[in-house]
Short mmCIF file of C-alpha atoms in Angstrom, two decimals:
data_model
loop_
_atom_site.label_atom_id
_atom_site.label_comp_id
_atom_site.label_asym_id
_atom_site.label_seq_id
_atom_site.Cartn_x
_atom_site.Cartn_y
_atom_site.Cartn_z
CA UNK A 1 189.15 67.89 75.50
CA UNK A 2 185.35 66.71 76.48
CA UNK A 3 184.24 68.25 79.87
CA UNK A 4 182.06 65.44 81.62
CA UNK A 5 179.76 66.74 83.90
CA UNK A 6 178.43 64.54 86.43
CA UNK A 7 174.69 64.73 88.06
CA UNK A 8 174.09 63.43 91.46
CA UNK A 9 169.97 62.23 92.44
CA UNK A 10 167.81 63.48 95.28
CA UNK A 11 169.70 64.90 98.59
CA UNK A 12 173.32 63.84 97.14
CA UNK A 13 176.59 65.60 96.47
CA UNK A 14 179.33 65.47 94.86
CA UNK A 15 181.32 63.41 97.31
CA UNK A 16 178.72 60.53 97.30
CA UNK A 17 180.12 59.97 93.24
CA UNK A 18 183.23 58.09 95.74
CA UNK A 19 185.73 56.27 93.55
CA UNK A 20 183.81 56.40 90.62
CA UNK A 21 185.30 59.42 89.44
CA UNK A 22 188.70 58.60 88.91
CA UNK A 23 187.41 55.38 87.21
CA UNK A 24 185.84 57.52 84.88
CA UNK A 25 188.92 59.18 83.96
CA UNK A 26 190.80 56.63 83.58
CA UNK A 27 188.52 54.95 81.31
CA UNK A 28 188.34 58.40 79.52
CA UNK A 29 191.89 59.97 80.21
CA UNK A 30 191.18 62.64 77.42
CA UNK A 31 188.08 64.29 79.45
CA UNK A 32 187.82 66.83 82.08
CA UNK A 33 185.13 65.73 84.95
CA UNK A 34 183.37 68.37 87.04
CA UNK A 35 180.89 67.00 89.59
CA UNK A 36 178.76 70.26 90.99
CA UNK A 37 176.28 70.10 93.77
CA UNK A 38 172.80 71.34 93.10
CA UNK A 39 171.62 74.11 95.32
CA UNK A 40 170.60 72.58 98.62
CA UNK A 41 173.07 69.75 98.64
CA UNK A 42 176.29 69.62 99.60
CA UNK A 43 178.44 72.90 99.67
CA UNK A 44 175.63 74.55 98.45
CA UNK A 45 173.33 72.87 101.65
CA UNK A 46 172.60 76.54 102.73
CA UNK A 47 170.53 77.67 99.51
CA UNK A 48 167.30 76.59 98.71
CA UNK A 49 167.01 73.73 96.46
CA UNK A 50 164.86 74.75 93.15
CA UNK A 51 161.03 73.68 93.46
CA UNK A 52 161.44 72.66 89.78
CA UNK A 53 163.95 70.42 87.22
CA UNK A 54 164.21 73.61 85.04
CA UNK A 55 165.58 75.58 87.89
CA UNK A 56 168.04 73.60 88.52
CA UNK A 57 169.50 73.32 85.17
CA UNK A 58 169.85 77.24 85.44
CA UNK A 59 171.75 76.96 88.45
CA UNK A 60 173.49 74.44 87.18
CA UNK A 61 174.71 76.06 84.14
CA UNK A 62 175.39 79.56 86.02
CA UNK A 63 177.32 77.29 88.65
CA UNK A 64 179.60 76.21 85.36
CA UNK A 65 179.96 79.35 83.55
CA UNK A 66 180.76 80.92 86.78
CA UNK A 67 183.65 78.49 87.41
CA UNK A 68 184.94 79.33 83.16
CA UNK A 69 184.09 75.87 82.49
CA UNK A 70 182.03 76.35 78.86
CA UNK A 71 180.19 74.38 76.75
CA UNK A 72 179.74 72.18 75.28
CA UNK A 73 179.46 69.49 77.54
CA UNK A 74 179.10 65.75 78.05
CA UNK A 75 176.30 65.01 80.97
CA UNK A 76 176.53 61.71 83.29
CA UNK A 77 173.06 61.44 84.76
CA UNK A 78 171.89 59.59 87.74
CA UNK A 79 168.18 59.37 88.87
CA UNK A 80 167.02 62.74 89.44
CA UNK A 81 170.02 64.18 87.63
CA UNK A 82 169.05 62.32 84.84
CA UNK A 83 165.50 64.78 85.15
CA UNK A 84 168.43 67.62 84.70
CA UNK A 85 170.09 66.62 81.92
CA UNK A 86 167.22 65.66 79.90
CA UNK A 87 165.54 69.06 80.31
CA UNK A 88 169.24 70.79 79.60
CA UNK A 89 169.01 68.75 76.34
CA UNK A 90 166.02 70.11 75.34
CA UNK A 91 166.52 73.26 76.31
CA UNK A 92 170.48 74.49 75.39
CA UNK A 93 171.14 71.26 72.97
CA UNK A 94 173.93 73.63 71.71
CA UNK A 95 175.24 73.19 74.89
CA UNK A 96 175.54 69.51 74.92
CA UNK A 97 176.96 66.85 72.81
CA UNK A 98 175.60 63.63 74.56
CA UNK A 99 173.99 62.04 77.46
CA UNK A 100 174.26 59.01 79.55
CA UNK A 101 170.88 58.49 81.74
CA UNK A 102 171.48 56.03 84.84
CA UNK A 103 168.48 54.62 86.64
CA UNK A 104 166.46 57.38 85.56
CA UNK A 105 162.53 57.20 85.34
CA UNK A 106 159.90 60.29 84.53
CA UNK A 107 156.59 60.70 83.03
CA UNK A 108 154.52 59.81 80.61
CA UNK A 109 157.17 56.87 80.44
CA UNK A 110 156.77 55.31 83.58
CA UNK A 111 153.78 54.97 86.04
CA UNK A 112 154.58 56.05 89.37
CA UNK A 113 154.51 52.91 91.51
CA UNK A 114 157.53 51.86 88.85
CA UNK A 115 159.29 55.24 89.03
CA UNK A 116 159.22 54.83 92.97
CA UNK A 117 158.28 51.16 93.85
CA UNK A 118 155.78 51.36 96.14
CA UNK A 119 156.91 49.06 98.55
CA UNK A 120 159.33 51.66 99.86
CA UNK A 121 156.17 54.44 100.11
CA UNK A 122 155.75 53.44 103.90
CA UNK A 123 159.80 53.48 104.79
CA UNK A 124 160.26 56.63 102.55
CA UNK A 125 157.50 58.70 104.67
CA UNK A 126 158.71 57.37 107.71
CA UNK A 127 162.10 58.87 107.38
CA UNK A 128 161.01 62.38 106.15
CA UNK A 129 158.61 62.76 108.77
CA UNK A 130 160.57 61.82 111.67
CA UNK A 131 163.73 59.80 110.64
CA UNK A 132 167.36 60.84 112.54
CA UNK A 133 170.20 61.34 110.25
CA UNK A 134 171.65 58.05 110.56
CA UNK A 135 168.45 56.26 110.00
CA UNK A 136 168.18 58.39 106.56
CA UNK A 137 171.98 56.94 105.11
CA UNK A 138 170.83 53.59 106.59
CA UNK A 139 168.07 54.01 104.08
CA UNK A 140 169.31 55.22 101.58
CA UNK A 141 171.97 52.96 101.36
CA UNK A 142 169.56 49.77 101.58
CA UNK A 143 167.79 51.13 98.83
CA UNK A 144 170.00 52.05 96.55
CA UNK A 145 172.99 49.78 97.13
CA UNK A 146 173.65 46.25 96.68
CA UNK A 147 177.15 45.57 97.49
CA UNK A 148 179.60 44.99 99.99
CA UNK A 149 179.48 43.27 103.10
CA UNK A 150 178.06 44.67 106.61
CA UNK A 151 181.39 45.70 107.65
CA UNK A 152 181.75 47.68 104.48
CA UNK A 153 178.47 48.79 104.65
CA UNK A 154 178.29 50.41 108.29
CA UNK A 155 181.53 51.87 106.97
CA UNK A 156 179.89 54.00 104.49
CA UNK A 157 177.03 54.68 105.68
CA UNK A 158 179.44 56.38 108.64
CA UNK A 159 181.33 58.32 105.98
CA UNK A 160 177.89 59.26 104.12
CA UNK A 161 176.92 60.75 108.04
CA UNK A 162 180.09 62.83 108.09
CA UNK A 163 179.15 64.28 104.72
CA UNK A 164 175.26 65.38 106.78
CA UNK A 165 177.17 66.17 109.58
CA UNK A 166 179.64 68.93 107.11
CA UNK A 167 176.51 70.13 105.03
CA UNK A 168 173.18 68.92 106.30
CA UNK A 169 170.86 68.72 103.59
CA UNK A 170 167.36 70.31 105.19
CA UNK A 171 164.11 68.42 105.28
CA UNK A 172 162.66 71.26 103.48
CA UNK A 173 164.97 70.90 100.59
CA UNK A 174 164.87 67.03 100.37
CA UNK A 175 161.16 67.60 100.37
CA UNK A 176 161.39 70.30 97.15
CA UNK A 177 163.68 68.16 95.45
CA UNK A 178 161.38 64.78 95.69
CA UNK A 179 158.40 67.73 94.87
CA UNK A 180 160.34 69.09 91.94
CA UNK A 181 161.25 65.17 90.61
CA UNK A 182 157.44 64.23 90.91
CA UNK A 183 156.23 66.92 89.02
CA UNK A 184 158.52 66.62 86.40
CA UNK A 185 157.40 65.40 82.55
CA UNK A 186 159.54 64.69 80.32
CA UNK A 187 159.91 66.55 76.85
CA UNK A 188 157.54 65.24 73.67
CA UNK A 189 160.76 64.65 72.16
CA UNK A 190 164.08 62.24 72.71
CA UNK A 191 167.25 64.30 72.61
CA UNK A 192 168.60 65.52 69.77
CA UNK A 193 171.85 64.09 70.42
CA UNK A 194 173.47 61.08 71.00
CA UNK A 195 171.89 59.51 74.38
CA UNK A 196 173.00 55.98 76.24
CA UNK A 197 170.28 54.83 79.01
CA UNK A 198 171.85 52.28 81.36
CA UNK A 199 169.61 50.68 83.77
CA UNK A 200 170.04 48.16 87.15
CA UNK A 201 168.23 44.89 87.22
CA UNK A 202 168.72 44.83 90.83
CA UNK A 203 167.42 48.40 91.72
CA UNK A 204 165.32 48.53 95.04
CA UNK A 205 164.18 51.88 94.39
CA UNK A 206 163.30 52.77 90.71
CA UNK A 207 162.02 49.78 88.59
CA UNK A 208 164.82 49.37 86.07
CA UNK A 209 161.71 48.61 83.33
CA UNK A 210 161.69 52.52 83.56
CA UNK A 211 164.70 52.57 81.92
CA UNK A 212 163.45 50.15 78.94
CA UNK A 213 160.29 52.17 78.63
CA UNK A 214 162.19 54.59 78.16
CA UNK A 215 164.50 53.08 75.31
CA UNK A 216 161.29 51.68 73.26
CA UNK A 217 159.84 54.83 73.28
CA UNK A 218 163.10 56.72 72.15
CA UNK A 219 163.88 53.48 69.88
CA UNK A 220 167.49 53.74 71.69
CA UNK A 221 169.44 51.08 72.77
CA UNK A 222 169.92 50.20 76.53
CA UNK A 223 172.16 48.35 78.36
CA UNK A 224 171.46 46.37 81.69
CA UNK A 225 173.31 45.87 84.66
CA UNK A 226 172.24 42.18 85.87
CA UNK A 227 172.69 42.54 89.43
CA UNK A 228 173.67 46.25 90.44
CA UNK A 229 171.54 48.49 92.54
CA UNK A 230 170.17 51.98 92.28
CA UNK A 231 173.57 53.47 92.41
CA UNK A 232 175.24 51.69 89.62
CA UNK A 233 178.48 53.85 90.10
CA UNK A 234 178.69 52.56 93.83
CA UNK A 235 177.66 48.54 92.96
CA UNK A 236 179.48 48.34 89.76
CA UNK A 237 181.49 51.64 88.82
CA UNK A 238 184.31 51.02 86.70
CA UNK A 239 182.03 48.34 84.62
CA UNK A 240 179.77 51.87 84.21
CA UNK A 241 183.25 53.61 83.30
CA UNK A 242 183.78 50.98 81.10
CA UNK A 243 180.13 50.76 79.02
CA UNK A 244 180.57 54.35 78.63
CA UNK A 245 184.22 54.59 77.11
CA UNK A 246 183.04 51.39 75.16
CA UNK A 247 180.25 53.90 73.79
CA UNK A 248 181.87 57.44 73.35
CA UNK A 249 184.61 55.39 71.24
CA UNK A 250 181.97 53.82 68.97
CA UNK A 251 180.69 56.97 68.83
CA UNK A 252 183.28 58.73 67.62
CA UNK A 253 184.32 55.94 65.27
CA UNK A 254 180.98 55.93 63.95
#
């Protein structure tokens, strides 16, 4: 049985993943999915979030192997976490047997008006330096998320301040995360395993050319979501579940 483990970005948790999950395992109904929080999100909100990617892969894996989940394992990578899984790869690739990157973007790849566009600079430091909680998932969500209508919309954005409300994730720890993520440079070297990079045409927040950089320089395919947002599970999930059964079934006919 493959154990999927499933990466949330900056200042998320494991409950922001919403239906996409059980899409997932549907699509893949011989997998085990684990979704853990990094420390400083989510049930973990107390600790302090690692000031580097590398840290949190150690937490990440100690998190697992206290839990007797054990390698190898299957990572599903968005933004940030896609930072994670790429420096697991190259660190423990006997861990791993493949990755999917979503809406990912690190150095040298990527400058870093495309890795954050720079027309959310002014809205970004705004919110950190004196944005409510409400304000922040109002934000979030209108950068990351394309879809639904404003009564859906308000809806979540409610539910996403319940999940602050449970385990507020500290300014100081959304600040070391977004420190940790812009220091972060990627390995000289693609993965040495099988990698799929999926990207967003319609992402507000990370310029989905990141993505494609990304691809040319790794000579890997990618695939493109036409009209999706940053958070391609949310906007689109089960054709995400879908492009990556499609995949791990070539794969294994291959």
């Amino acid at each position: 049985m493959e154990r999927w483990i499933l990466l949330r970005g900056l200042v998320r948790e494991q409950r922001h993943w919403g239906s996409f999950p059980a899409l997932l395992a549907a699509a893949l109904p011989d997998a085990r999915l684990y979704t853990p929080d990094l420390p400083g999100n989510g049930s973990r909100y107390r600790e302090t979030s690692p000031a580097s990617v590398r840290q949190m892969v150690e937490a990440c894996r100690l998190q697992l192997q206290q839990a007797g989940v054990a390698p190898p394992y299957s990572l599903l990578a968005l933004s940030l976490g896609g930072m994670v899984a790429l420096t697991w790869a190259d660190l423990y690739p006997q861990e791993l047997r493949r990755c999917v990157l979503v809406n990912t973007s690190m150095r040298p790849y990527s400058p870093f008006y495309q890795r954050l566009r720079w027309q959310n600079y002014g809205a970004i430091a705004r919110q950190l330096l004196a944005g409510g909680r409400q304000a922040q998932e109002q934000l979030i969500l209108r950068l990351t998320s394309r879809s639904g209508d404003a009564t859906a919309r308000a809806a979540l954005v409610q539910q996403w301040l319940g999940y602050q409300q449970q385990y507020p994730v500290s300014r100081r720890n959304a600040l070391r995360q977004l420190w940790a993520a812009a220091r972060f440079r990627a390995p000289a070297q693609r993965p040495a395993l099988p990698v799929l990079l999926i990207a967003s045409a319609g992402d507000q927040l990370v310029n989905h050319r990141c993505t494609l950089e990304l691809a040319r320089a790794w000579q890997t395919p990618a695939l493109l979501h036409p009209t999706a947002g940053h958070d391609l599970p949310l906007d689109a999930g089960a054709w995400l579940a879908q492009q990556i059964a499609d995949w791990v079934s070539a794969s294994k006919a291959a």
